[in-house]
PDB file of C-alpha atoms in Angstrom:
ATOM      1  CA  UNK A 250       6.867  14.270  11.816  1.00 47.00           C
ATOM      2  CA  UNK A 251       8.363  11.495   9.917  1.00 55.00           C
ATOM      3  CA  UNK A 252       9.916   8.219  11.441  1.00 62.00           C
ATOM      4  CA  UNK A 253      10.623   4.799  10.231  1.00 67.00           C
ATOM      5  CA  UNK A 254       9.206   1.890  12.280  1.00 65.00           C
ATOM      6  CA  UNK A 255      11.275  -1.708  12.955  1.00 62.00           C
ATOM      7  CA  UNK A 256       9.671  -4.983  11.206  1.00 59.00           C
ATOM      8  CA  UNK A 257       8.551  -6.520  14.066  1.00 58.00           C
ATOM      9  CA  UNK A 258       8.030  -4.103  16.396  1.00 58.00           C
ATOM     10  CA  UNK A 259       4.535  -3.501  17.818  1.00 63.00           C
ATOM     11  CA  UNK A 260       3.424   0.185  17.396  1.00 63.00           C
ATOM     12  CA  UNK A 261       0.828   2.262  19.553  1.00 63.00           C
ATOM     13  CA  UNK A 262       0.517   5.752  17.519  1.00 56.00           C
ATOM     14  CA  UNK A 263      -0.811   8.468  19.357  1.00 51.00           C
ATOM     15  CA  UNK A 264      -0.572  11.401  17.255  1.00 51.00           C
ATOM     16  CA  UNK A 265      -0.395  12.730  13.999  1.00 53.00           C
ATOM     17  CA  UNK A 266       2.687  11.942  11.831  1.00 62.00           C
ATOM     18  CA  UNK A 267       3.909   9.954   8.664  1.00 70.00           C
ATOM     19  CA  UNK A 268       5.266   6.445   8.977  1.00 75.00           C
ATOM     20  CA  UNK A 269       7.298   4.524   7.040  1.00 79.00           C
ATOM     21  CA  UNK A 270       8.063   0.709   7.563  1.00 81.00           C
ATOM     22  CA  UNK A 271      10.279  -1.363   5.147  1.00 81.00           C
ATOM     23  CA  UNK A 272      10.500  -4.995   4.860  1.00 81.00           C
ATOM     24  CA  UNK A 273      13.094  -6.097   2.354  1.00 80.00           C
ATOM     25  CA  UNK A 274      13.653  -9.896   1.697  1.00 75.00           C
ATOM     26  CA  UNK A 275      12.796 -11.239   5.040  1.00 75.00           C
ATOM     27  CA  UNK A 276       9.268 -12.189   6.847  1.00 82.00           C
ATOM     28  CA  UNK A 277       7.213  -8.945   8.784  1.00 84.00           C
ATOM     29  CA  UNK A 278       4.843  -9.293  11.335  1.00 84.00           C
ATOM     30  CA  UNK A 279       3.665  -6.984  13.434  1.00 84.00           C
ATOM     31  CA  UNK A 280       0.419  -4.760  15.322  1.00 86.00           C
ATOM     32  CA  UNK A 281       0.063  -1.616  14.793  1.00 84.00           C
ATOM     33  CA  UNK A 282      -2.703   0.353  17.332  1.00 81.00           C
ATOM     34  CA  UNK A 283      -4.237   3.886  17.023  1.00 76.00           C
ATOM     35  CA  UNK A 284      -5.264   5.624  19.833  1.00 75.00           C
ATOM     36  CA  UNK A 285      -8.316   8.571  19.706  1.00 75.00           C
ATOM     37  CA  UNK A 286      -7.884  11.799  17.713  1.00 78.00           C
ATOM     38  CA  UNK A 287      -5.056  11.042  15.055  1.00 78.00           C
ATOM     39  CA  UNK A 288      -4.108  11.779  11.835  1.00 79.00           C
ATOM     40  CA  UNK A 289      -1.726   8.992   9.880  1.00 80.00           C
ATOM     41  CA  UNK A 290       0.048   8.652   6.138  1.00 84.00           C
ATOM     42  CA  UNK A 291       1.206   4.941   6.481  1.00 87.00           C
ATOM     43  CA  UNK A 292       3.689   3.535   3.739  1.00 89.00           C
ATOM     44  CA  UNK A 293       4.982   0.138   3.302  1.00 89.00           C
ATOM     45  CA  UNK A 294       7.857  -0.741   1.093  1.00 89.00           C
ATOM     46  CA  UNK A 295       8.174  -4.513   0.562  1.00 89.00           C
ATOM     47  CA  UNK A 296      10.604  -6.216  -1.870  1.00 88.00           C
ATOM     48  CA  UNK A 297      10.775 -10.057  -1.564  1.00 87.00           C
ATOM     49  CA  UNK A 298       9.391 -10.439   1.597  1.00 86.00           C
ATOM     50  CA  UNK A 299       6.383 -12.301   3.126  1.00 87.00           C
ATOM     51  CA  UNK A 300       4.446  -9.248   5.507  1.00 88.00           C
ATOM     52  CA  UNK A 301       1.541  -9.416   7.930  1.00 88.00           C
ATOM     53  CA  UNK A 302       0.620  -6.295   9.625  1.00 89.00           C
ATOM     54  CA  UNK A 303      -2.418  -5.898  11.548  1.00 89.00           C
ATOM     55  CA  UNK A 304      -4.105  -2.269  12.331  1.00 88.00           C
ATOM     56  CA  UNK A 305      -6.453  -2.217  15.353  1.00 87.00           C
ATOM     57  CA  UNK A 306      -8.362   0.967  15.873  1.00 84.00           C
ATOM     58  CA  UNK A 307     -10.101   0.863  19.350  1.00 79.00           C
ATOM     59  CA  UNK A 308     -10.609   5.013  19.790  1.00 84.00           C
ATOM     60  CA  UNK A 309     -13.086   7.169  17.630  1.00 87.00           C
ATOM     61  CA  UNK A 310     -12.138  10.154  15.523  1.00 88.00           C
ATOM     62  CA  UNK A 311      -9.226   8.288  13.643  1.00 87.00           C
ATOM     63  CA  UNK A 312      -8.258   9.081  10.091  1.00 87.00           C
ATOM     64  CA  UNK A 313      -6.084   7.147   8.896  1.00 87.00           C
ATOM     65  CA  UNK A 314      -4.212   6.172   4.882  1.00 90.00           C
ATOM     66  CA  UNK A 315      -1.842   3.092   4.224  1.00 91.00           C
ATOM     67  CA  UNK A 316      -0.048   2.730   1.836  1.00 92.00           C
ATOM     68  CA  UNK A 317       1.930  -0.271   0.451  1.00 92.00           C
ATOM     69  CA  UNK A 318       4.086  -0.675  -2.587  1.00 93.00           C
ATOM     70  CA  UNK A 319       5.454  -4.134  -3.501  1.00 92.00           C
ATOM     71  CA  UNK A 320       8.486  -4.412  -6.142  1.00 89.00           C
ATOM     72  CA  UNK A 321      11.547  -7.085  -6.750  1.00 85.00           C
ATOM     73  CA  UNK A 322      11.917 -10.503  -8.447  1.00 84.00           C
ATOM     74  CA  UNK A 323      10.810 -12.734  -6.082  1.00 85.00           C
ATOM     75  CA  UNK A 324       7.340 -14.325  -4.704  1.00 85.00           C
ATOM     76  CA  UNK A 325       6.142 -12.133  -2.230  1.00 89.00           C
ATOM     77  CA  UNK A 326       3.313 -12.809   0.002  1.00 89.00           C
ATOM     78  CA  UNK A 327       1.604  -9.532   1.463  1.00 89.00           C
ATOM     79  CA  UNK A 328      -1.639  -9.868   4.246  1.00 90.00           C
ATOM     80  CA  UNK A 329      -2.818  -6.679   6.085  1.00 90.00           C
ATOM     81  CA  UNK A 330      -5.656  -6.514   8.117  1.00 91.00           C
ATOM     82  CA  UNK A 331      -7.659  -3.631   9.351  1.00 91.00           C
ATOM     83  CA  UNK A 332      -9.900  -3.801  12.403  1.00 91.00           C
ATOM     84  CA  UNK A 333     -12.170  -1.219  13.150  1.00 91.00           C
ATOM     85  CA  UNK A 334     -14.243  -1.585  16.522  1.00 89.00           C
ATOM     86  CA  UNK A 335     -14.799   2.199  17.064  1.00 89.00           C
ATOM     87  CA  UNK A 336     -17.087   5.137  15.531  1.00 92.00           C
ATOM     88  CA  UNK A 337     -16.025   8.309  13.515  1.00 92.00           C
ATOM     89  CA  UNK A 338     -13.056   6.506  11.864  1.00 91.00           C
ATOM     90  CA  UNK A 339     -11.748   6.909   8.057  1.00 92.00           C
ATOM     91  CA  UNK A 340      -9.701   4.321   6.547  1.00 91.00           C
ATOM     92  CA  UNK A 341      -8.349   3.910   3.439  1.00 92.00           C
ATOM     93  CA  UNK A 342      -5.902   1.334   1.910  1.00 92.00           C
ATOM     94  CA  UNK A 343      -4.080   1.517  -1.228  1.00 93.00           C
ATOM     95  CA  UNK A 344      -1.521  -0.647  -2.657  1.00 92.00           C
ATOM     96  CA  UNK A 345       0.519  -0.446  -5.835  1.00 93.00           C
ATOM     97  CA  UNK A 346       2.340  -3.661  -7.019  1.00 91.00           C
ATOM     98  CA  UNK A 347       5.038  -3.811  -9.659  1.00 89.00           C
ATOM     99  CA  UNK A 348       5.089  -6.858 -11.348  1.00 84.00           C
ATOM    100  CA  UNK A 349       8.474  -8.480 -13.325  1.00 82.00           C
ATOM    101  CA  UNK A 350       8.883 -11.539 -15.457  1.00 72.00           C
ATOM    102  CA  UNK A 351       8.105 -14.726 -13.577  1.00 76.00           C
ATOM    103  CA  UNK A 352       6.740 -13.120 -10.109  1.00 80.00           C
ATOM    104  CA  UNK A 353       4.595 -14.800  -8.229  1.00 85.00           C
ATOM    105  CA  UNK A 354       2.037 -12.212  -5.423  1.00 88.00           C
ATOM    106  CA  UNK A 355      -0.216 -13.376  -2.895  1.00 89.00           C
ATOM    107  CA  UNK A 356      -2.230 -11.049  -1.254  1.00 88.00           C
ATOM    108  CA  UNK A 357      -4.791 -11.435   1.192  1.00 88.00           C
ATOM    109  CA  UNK A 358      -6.228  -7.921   2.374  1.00 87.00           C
ATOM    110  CA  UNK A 359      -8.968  -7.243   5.074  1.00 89.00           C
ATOM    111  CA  UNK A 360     -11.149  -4.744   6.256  1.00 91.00           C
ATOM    112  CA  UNK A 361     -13.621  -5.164   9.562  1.00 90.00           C
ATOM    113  CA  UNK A 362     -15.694  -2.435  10.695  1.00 90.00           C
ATOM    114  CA  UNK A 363     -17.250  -4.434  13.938  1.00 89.00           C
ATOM    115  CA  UNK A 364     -20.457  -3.932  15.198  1.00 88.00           C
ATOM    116  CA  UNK A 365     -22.252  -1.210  17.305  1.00 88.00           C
ATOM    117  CA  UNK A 366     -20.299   1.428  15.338  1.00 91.00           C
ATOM    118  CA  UNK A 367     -21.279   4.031  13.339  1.00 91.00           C
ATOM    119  CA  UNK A 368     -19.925   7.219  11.203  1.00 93.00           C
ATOM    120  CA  UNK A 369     -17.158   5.295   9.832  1.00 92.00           C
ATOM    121  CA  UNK A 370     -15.783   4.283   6.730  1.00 91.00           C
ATOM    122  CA  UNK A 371     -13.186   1.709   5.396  1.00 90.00           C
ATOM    123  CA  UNK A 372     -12.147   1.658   1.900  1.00 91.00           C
ATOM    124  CA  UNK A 373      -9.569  -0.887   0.225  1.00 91.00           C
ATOM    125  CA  UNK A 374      -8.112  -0.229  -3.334  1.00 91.00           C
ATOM    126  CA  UNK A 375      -5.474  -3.092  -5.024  1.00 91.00           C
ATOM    127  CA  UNK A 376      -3.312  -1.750  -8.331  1.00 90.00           C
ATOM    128  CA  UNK A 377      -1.016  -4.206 -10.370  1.00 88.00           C
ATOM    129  CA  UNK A 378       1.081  -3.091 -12.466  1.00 87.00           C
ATOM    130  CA  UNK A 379       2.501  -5.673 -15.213  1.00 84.00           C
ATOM    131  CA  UNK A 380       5.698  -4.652 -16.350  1.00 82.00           C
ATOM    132  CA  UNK A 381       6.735  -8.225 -18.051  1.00 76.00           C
ATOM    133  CA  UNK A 382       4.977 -11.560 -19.207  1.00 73.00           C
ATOM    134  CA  UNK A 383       4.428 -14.594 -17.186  1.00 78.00           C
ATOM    135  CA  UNK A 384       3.065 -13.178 -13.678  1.00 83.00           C
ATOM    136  CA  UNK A 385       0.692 -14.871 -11.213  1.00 83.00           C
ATOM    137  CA  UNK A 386      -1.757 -12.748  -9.382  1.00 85.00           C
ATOM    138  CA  UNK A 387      -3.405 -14.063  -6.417  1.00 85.00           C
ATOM    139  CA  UNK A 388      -6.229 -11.598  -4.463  1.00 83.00           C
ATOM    140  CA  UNK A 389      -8.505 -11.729  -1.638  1.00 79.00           C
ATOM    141  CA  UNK A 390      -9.986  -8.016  -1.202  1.00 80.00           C
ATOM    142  CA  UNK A 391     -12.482  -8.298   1.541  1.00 85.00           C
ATOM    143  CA  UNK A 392     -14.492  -6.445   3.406  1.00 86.00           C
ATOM    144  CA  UNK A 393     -16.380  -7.738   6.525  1.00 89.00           C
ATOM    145  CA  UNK A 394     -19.416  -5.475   7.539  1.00 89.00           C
ATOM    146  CA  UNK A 395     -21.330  -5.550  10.782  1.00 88.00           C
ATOM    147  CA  UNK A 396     -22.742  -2.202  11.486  1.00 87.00           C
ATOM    148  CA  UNK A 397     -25.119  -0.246   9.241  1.00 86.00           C
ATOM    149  CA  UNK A 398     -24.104   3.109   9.550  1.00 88.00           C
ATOM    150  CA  UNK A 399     -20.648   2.944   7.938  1.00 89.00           C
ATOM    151  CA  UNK A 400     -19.323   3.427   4.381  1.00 90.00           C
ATOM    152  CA  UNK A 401     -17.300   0.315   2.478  1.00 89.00           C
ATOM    153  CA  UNK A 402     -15.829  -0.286  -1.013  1.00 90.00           C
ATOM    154  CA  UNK A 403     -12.884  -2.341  -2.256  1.00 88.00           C
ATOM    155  CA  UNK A 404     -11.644  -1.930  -6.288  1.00 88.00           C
ATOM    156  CA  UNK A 405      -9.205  -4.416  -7.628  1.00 86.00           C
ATOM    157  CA  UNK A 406      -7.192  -3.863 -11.029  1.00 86.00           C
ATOM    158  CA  UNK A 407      -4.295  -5.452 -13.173  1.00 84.00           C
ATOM    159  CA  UNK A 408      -2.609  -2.854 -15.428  1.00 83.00           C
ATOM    160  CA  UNK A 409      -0.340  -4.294 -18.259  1.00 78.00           C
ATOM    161  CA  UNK A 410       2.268  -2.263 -19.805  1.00 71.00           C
ATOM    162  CA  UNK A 411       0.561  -3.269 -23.611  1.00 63.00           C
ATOM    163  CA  UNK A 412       1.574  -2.453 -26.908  1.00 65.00           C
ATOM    164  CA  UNK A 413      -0.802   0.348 -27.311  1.00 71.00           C
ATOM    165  CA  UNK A 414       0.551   2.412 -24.781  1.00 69.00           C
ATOM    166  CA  UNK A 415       4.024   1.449 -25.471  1.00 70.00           C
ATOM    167  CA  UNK A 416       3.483   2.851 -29.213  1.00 73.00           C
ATOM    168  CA  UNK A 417       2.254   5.752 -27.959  1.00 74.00           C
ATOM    169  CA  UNK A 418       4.845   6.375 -25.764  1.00 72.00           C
ATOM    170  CA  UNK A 419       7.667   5.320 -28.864  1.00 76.00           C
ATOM    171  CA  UNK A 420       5.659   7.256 -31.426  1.00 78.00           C
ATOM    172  CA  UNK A 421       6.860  10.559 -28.551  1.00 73.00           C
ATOM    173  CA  UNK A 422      10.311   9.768 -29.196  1.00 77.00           C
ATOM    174  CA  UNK A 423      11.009   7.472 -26.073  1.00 75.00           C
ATOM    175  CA  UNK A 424      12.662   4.368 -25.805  1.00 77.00           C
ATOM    176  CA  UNK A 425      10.959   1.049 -24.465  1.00 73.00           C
ATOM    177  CA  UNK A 426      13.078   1.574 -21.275  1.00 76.00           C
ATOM    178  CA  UNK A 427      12.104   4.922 -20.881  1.00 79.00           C
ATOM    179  CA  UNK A 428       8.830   4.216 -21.401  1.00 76.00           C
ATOM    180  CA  UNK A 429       8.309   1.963 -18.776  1.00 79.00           C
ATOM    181  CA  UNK A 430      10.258   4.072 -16.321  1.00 82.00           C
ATOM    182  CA  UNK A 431       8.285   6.938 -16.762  1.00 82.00           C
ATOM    183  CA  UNK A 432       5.195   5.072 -16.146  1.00 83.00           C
ATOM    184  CA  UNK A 433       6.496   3.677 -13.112  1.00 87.00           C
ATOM    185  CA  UNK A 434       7.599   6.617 -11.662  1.00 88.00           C
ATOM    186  CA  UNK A 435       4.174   7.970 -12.319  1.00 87.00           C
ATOM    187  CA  UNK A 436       2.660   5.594 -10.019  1.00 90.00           C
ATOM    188  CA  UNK A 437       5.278   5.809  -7.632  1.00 93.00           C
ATOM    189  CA  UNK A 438       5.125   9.625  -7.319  1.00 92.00           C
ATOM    190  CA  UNK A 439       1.370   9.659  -6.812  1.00 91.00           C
ATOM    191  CA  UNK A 440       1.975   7.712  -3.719  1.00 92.00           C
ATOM    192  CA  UNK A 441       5.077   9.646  -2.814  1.00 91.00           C
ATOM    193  CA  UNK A 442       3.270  12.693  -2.948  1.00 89.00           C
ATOM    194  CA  UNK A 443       0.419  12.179  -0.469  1.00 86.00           C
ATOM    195  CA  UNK A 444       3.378  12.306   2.475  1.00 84.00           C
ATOM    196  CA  UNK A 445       4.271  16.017   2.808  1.00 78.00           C
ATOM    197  CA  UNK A 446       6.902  15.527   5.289  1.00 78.00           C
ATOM    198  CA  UNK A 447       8.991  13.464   2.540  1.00 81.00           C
ATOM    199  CA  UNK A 448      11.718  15.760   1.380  1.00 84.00           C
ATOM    200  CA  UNK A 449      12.463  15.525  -2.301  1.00 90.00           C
ATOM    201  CA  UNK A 450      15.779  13.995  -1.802  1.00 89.00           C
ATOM    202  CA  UNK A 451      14.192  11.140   0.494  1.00 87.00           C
ATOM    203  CA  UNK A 452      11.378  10.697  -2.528  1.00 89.00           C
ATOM    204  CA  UNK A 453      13.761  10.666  -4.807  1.00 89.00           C
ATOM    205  CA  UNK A 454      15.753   7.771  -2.832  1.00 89.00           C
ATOM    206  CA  UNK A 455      12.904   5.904  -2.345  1.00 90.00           C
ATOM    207  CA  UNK A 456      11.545   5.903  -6.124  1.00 91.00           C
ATOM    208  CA  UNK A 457      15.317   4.926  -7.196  1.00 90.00           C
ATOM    209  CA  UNK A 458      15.612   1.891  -5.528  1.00 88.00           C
ATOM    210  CA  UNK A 459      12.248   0.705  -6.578  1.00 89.00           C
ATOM    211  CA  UNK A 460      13.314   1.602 -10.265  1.00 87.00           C
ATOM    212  CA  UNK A 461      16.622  -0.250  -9.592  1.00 87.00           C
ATOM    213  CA  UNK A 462      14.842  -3.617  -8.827  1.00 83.00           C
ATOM    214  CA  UNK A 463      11.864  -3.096 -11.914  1.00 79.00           C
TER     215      UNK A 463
END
């Protein structure tokens, strides 16, 4: 099942399906709680906007992947938390940002895993993607650990579209526009394609309006 979730709109998810939320140029807050024995693909599409989403998992045997992809012209300000208080949960958090001339991102991501649980795992993986000159980057992976029997890692990275790979791209026969396209849409479908339930025609929406504002 696919379905698209309101802004600020507190969510209780109680079995398996793929979610989509969008929050375009305007301020997102909201909770979103799993209940025992589900199965999620979360995606986020920000542009412009300032988002805080919180993810509470108070059941065991949750497994659960978020997504979030962050594009447009403007500041935007991104904080997701992740709280998990119960045992036999599997998280894990991946965001893509694409970066144009002059942006300014703040983002201040959080993992929990509480104590007196155990057999769970929370993982927590931050991509930029510099597309232009004169961004600021501001990052706050964290992980807050109070059981021992759990699995954690966070990985940070800033990729610049550089002259190397530009040249390589050129020396193929491919413009500077079409090289930066195609390596957008790269990223873009390796999200895309972890949500089965996305039709090709819905992908293909979604990956042209982020192309339209990169």
């Amino acid at each position: 099942m696919l379905q698209t979730i309101n802004n600020q709109e507190d969510t209780v998810l109680s079995w398996s399906k793929n979610l989509i939320q969008k929050s375009f140029s305007e301020n997102t807050k909201n909770t979103i709680r799993l209940v025992a024995n589900t199965d999620f693909h979360y995606l986020l599409l920000a542009e412009n906007s300032e988002s805080k989403i919180i993810f509470e998992t108070k059941w065991e045997n949750i497994k659960w992947n978020i997504y979030a992809i962050y594009f447009g012209s403007k500041p935007i300000k991104s904080d997701i938390q992740v709280n998990i208080s119960s045992s036999n949960v599997d998280i894990n958090v991946f965001m893509l940002s694409l970066l144009v001339s002059d942006q300014e991102f703040n983002t201040n991501w959080n993992i929990y895993l509480l104590k007196d649980i155990h057999n769970s795992q929370g993982h927590l993986l931050q991509k930029n993607l510099i597309l232009w000159e004169k961004i600021k980057v501001s990052s706050i992976p964290r992980l807050d650990v109070y059981s021992n029997d759990i699995k954690a890692s966070h990985g940070f990275s800033i990729d610049r579209l550089n002259q190397d790979k530009m040249f390589y791209l050129n020396s193929k026969g491919l413009s500077e526009s079409t090289s930066k396209e195609l390596i957008v849409h790269w990223n873009i479908k390796d999200i895309l394609n972890k949500f089965t339930n996305l039709s090709e025609e819905q992908k293909n929406a979604i990956e042209d309006l982020i192309l339209s504002k990169t």
